[in-house]
Amino acid sequence: DAAALEGLGAGSFLRSNAADTKTSGDLSFSDSVKAKFGTGNDLEIQHNGTDSYVTHLGTGDLYLQNTTNDKDIVIQSDNGSGGVSEYIRADGSSGQVLLYYYGAEKFRTKSDGVDVSGELQCDSLDVDGAADITGNVTLHANLDLQDNDQIRLGSGDDLKLYHDGTDGFIVNDTNALVLKNNANDASIYLQTDNGSGGTTNYIRCNGSTGDVILYQYGNQKLQTFSSGVDITGELQCDSLDVDGAADITGNV
């Protein structure tokens, strides 16, 4: 309670036993000298000559709080051009958190989620619910759906592609199902097991000739052409109704 200390007036220093107010001059700490708070020195503030630290050592949480109505908490750092710009803003007037890249907004929270400005890059994406995407989706790897998960196409989900754990399905619920190849002179093939552990042609729609060709384990058996069909091998049928002339080379 002395009025003076080594020639300094009582207003020039802070006392430990009173709620003093320092009215002038800076309160300076040398490098690595810490300002400590709390009975157990749980909070420390220091500069070590290179970096600055606010360190919470005790139990509980560390709060950075602004109680002024509609005001913000702003974290700023280097803007890449010798100045500073915003990196994080907690907007007290809107309730939003904004993240920036050199001052350009990239992320904003809102009442129903978040809004990302620009590209979202992530190692994995787990969406528990519907995804509403406006624009094209470009994949650089597989679209991996599990059993009974469907690719649904059309406003009414009229076309479905899926695997039920045993078989694969392409299901169309409305009007025609069209399998089309727009490539000039190219074909459409239906292939399945060749009887030896591989696959082979069963049906070919030949875009270069207009033919439809049917196979048996890859061996051609029927081919359409401009005036009819050509059968390779024996034609077996329960009955034969020929409306027109029959030109037969060989015994009947």
Tab-separated table of C-alpha atoms in Angstrom:
chain	number	residue	atom	x	y	z
A	1	ASP	CA	0.000	0.000	0.000
A	2	ALA	CA	2.999	2.291	-0.236
A	3	ALA	CA	2.388	5.527	-2.108
A	4	ALA	CA	5.694	5.271	-3.910
A	5	LEU	CA	8.143	2.568	-4.954
A	6	GLU	CA	11.733	3.510	-5.747
A	7	GLY	CA	10.640	6.986	-6.710
A	8	LEU	CA	7.656	5.931	-8.832
A	9	GLY	CA	4.237	7.227	-8.022
A	10	ALA	CA	1.503	4.800	-6.970
A	11	GLY	CA	-0.210	5.294	-10.365
A	12	SER	CA	2.838	4.019	-12.264
A	13	PHE	CA	2.740	0.383	-11.167
A	14	LEU	CA	0.174	-2.372	-10.560
A	15	ARG	CA	-0.358	-3.820	-7.104
A	16	SER	CA	-1.201	-7.472	-6.513
A	17	ASN	CA	-3.652	-6.765	-3.701
A	18	ALA	CA	-5.944	-4.311	-5.469
A	19	ALA	CA	-7.958	-3.977	-8.673
A	20	ASP	CA	-5.652	-1.350	-10.110
A	21	THR	CA	-6.074	0.242	-13.543
A	22	LYS	CA	-2.949	0.991	-15.530
A	23	THR	CA	-3.554	4.392	-17.098
A	24	SER	CA	-0.442	4.843	-19.240
A	25	GLY	CA	2.577	3.005	-20.601
A	26	ASP	CA	2.787	-0.553	-21.937
A	27	LEU	CA	2.907	-3.704	-19.870
A	28	SER	CA	5.913	-5.448	-21.455
A	29	PHE	CA	7.212	-8.987	-21.112
A	30	SER	CA	10.598	-10.102	-22.404
A	31	ASP	CA	10.976	-13.102	-24.723
A	32	SER	CA	9.818	-16.360	-23.132
A	33	VAL	CA	8.464	-14.511	-20.067
A	34	LYS	CA	4.897	-15.701	-19.596
A	35	ALA	CA	1.768	-13.949	-18.411
A	36	LYS	CA	0.002	-16.596	-16.322
A	37	PHE	CA	-3.640	-16.679	-15.252
A	38	GLY	CA	-5.617	-18.825	-12.854
A	39	THR	CA	-4.844	-20.218	-9.428
A	40	GLY	CA	-2.977	-23.109	-11.006
A	41	ASN	CA	-1.426	-20.948	-13.754
A	42	ASP	CA	-3.713	-22.749	-16.193
A	43	LEU	CA	-3.535	-20.118	-18.972
A	44	GLU	CA	-0.281	-18.767	-20.368
A	45	ILE	CA	0.498	-16.076	-22.953
A	46	GLN	CA	4.050	-15.643	-24.220
A	47	HIS	CA	6.340	-14.829	-27.120
A	48	ASN	CA	9.481	-16.949	-27.297
A	49	GLY	CA	11.433	-14.672	-29.606
A	50	THR	CA	10.132	-16.417	-32.726
A	51	ASP	CA	6.492	-17.372	-32.207
A	52	SER	CA	3.624	-16.336	-29.957
A	53	TYR	CA	1.504	-18.729	-27.901
A	54	VAL	CA	-1.787	-18.720	-25.998
A	55	THR	CA	-1.662	-21.991	-24.062
A	56	HIS	CA	-4.364	-23.570	-21.918
A	57	LEU	CA	-2.831	-26.085	-19.509
A	58	GLY	CA	-5.625	-26.888	-17.099
A	59	THR	CA	-8.968	-28.676	-17.314
A	60	GLY	CA	-11.999	-27.367	-19.143
A	61	ASP	CA	-12.250	-25.513	-22.442
A	62	LEU	CA	-10.524	-22.500	-23.971
A	63	TYR	CA	-12.975	-19.787	-25.072
A	64	LEU	CA	-12.450	-16.817	-27.372
A	65	GLN	CA	-15.579	-14.798	-26.716
A	66	ASN	CA	-17.074	-11.542	-27.960
A	67	THR	CA	-20.166	-10.471	-25.992
A	68	THR	CA	-20.820	-7.274	-27.987
A	69	ASN	CA	-24.213	-7.502	-29.743
A	70	ASP	CA	-24.033	-8.375	-33.489
A	71	LYS	CA	-20.229	-8.106	-33.562
A	72	ASP	CA	-17.749	-10.647	-34.868
A	73	ILE	CA	-14.605	-12.536	-34.004
A	74	VAL	CA	-12.095	-12.248	-36.851
A	75	ILE	CA	-8.834	-14.155	-37.319
A	76	GLN	CA	-6.436	-12.543	-39.768
A	77	SER	CA	-3.022	-13.498	-41.126
A	78	ASP	CA	-0.676	-12.798	-44.037
A	79	ASN	CA	-2.407	-12.067	-47.352
A	80	GLY	CA	0.541	-13.169	-49.484
A	81	SER	CA	1.321	-9.582	-50.514
A	82	GLY	CA	2.839	-8.067	-47.402
A	83	GLY	CA	-0.452	-7.250	-45.694
A	84	VAL	CA	-3.129	-9.170	-43.810
A	85	SER	CA	-6.530	-10.572	-44.765
A	86	GLU	CA	-9.309	-12.552	-43.131
A	87	TYR	CA	-8.974	-16.310	-42.658
A	88	ILE	CA	-11.850	-17.006	-40.223
A	89	ARG	CA	-14.860	-14.905	-39.198
A	90	ALA	CA	-17.474	-15.813	-36.594
A	91	ASP	CA	-20.279	-13.465	-37.702
A	92	GLY	CA	-22.299	-12.379	-34.667
A	93	SER	CA	-24.975	-10.658	-36.792
A	94	SER	CA	-25.833	-13.747	-38.895
A	95	GLY	CA	-24.701	-16.698	-36.755
A	96	GLN	CA	-22.455	-17.904	-39.556
A	97	VAL	CA	-18.850	-19.071	-39.622
A	98	LEU	CA	-16.948	-17.983	-42.729
A	99	LEU	CA	-13.658	-19.444	-43.963
A	100	TYR	CA	-11.485	-17.615	-46.491
A	101	TYR	CA	-8.529	-18.224	-48.774
A	102	TYR	CA	-6.386	-15.072	-48.763
A	103	GLY	CA	-9.537	-13.061	-47.999
A	104	ALA	CA	-11.739	-14.745	-50.645
A	105	GLU	CA	-14.718	-16.530	-49.081
A	106	LYS	CA	-14.685	-20.315	-49.634
A	107	PHE	CA	-16.928	-21.787	-46.910
A	108	ARG	CA	-19.989	-20.497	-45.040
A	109	THR	CA	-22.259	-22.189	-42.511
A	110	LYS	CA	-26.006	-21.576	-42.773
A	111	SER	CA	-29.177	-22.692	-41.008
A	112	ASP	CA	-29.632	-25.825	-43.140
A	113	GLY	CA	-25.970	-26.788	-43.627
A	114	VAL	CA	-22.957	-25.240	-45.343
A	115	ASP	CA	-22.227	-23.455	-48.625
A	116	VAL	CA	-18.915	-24.067	-50.413
A	117	SER	CA	-17.700	-21.561	-53.003
A	118	GLY	CA	-15.553	-23.352	-55.565
A	119	GLU	CA	-14.345	-26.938	-55.631
A	120	LEU	CA	-14.729	-29.399	-52.747
A	121	GLN	CA	-11.786	-31.809	-52.544
A	122	CYS	CA	-11.860	-34.743	-50.119
A	123	ASP	CA	-10.302	-38.182	-49.748
A	124	SER	CA	-13.741	-39.742	-49.198
A	125	LEU	CA	-17.356	-38.547	-49.127
A	126	ASP	CA	-19.977	-40.183	-46.903
A	127	VAL	CA	-23.477	-38.782	-47.503
A	128	ASP	CA	-26.195	-40.046	-45.143
A	129	GLY	CA	-29.197	-38.908	-47.147
A	130	ALA	CA	-30.057	-37.529	-50.572
A	131	ALA	CA	-27.559	-35.610	-52.704
A	132	ASP	CA	-29.072	-32.863	-54.883
A	133	ILE	CA	-26.504	-31.977	-57.557
A	134	THR	CA	-27.037	-29.294	-60.190
A	135	GLY	CA	-24.481	-29.882	-62.928
A	136	ASN	CA	-22.475	-32.779	-64.283
A	137	VAL	CA	-20.773	-35.381	-62.103
A	138	THR	CA	-17.333	-36.443	-63.385
A	139	LEU	CA	-15.846	-39.600	-61.874
A	140	HIS	CA	-12.177	-40.587	-62.157
A	141	ALA	CA	-12.732	-44.007	-60.577
A	142	ASN	CA	-15.500	-46.598	-60.175
A	143	LEU	CA	-19.064	-45.925	-59.088
A	144	ASP	CA	-19.322	-48.784	-56.584
A	145	LEU	CA	-22.905	-49.687	-55.610
A	146	GLN	CA	-23.662	-52.507	-53.196
A	147	ASP	CA	-26.204	-55.313	-53.676
A	148	ASN	CA	-29.705	-53.998	-54.472
A	149	ASP	CA	-28.451	-50.388	-54.663
A	150	GLN	CA	-29.833	-48.962	-57.897
A	151	ILE	CA	-28.903	-46.439	-60.546
A	152	ARG	CA	-32.251	-44.805	-61.303
A	153	LEU	CA	-32.817	-42.765	-64.434
A	154	GLY	CA	-35.746	-40.578	-65.477
A	155	SER	CA	-37.970	-38.173	-63.540
A	156	GLY	CA	-40.072	-41.092	-62.324
A	157	ASP	CA	-37.114	-43.455	-61.805
A	158	ASP	CA	-38.392	-45.416	-64.816
A	159	LEU	CA	-35.085	-47.104	-65.684
A	160	LYS	CA	-33.140	-49.032	-63.060
A	161	LEU	CA	-29.754	-50.775	-63.107
A	162	TYR	CA	-28.773	-52.974	-60.162
A	163	HIS	CA	-27.431	-56.299	-58.897
A	164	ASP	CA	-29.430	-58.235	-56.302
A	165	GLY	CA	-26.515	-60.281	-54.999
A	166	THR	CA	-27.151	-63.083	-57.489
A	167	ASP	CA	-28.117	-61.552	-60.837
A	168	GLY	CA	-27.761	-58.246	-62.670
A	169	PHE	CA	-30.810	-56.357	-63.946
A	170	ILE	CA	-31.659	-53.574	-66.395
A	171	VAL	CA	-35.318	-52.782	-65.734
A	172	ASN	CA	-37.456	-50.341	-67.724
A	173	ASP	CA	-40.918	-49.509	-66.349
A	174	THR	CA	-42.277	-47.143	-69.015
A	175	ASN	CA	-42.577	-47.545	-72.818
A	176	ALA	CA	-39.718	-49.007	-74.896
A	177	LEU	CA	-36.218	-49.974	-73.847
A	178	VAL	CA	-33.761	-48.960	-76.579
A	179	LEU	CA	-30.146	-50.103	-76.792
A	180	LYS	CA	-28.489	-47.752	-79.287
A	181	ASN	CA	-24.993	-47.342	-80.712
A	182	ASN	CA	-24.502	-44.049	-82.577
A	183	ALA	CA	-20.915	-44.808	-83.672
A	184	ASN	CA	-20.679	-45.033	-87.483
A	185	ASP	CA	-20.352	-48.615	-88.857
A	186	ALA	CA	-19.962	-50.036	-85.332
A	187	SER	CA	-21.892	-52.949	-83.843
A	188	ILE	CA	-23.798	-54.000	-80.737
A	189	TYR	CA	-22.776	-57.344	-79.235
A	190	LEU	CA	-24.442	-59.572	-76.674
A	191	GLN	CA	-21.872	-61.869	-75.154
A	192	THR	CA	-21.988	-64.493	-72.416
A	193	ASP	CA	-20.337	-67.784	-71.359
A	194	ASN	CA	-18.518	-69.723	-74.099
A	195	GLY	CA	-18.724	-73.061	-72.255
A	196	SER	CA	-15.008	-72.988	-71.417
A	197	GLY	CA	-14.761	-70.339	-68.737
A	198	GLY	CA	-14.670	-67.349	-71.119
A	199	THR	CA	-17.215	-65.358	-73.121
A	200	THR	CA	-18.210	-65.274	-76.770
A	201	ASN	CA	-20.712	-63.670	-79.144
A	202	TYR	CA	-24.374	-64.718	-79.019
A	203	ILE	CA	-25.954	-61.814	-80.942
A	204	ARG	CA	-24.362	-59.138	-83.128
A	205	CYS	CA	-26.128	-56.157	-84.681
A	206	ASN	CA	-23.634	-55.302	-87.416
A	207	GLY	CA	-23.665	-51.562	-88.044
A	208	SER	CA	-21.423	-51.829	-91.110
A	209	THR	CA	-23.687	-54.262	-93.044
A	210	GLY	CA	-27.118	-53.932	-91.417
A	211	ASP	CA	-27.105	-57.636	-90.497
A	212	VAL	CA	-28.243	-59.319	-87.316
A	213	ILE	CA	-26.146	-62.417	-86.643
A	214	LEU	CA	-27.017	-65.192	-84.187
A	215	TYR	CA	-24.387	-67.568	-82.846
A	216	GLN	CA	-24.129	-70.832	-80.934
A	217	TYR	CA	-21.083	-70.600	-78.656
A	218	GLY	CA	-19.563	-68.106	-81.081
A	219	ASN	CA	-20.336	-70.108	-84.258
A	220	GLN	CA	-22.583	-68.214	-86.687
A	221	LYS	CA	-25.958	-69.906	-87.261
A	222	LEU	CA	-28.280	-67.204	-88.640
A	223	GLN	CA	-27.663	-63.976	-90.532
A	224	THR	CA	-30.182	-61.505	-91.861
A	225	PHE	CA	-29.601	-59.890	-95.242
A	226	SER	CA	-31.539	-57.632	-97.645
A	227	SER	CA	-33.707	-60.419	-99.099
A	228	GLY	CA	-34.218	-62.582	-96.008
A	229	VAL	CA	-32.118	-64.727	-93.706
A	230	ASP	CA	-29.291	-67.204	-94.139
A	231	ILE	CA	-29.145	-70.232	-91.855
A	232	THR	CA	-25.920	-72.119	-91.371
A	233	GLY	CA	-26.674	-75.727	-90.464
A	234	GLU	CA	-29.986	-77.452	-89.879
A	235	LEU	CA	-33.335	-75.713	-89.455
A	236	GLN	CA	-35.504	-77.599	-86.987
A	237	CYS	CA	-39.148	-76.609	-86.534
A	238	ASP	CA	-42.439	-78.147	-85.444
A	239	SER	CA	-44.102	-76.931	-88.656
A	240	LEU	CA	-43.094	-75.117	-91.811
A	241	ASP	CA	-45.446	-72.683	-93.593
A	242	VAL	CA	-43.954	-71.294	-96.821
A	243	ASP	CA	-45.985	-68.502	-98.503
A	244	GLY	CA	-44.298	-68.535	-101.907
A	245	ALA	CA	-41.897	-70.636	-103.904
A	246	ALA	CA	-39.410	-72.958	-102.214
A	247	ASP	CA	-36.051	-73.345	-103.990
A	248	ILE	CA	-34.373	-76.365	-102.437
A	249	THR	CA	-30.924	-77.621	-103.502
A	250	GLY	CA	-30.589	-81.186	-102.216
A	251	ASN	CA	-32.892	-84.005	-101.219
A	252	VAL	CA	-36.094	-83.464	-99.263
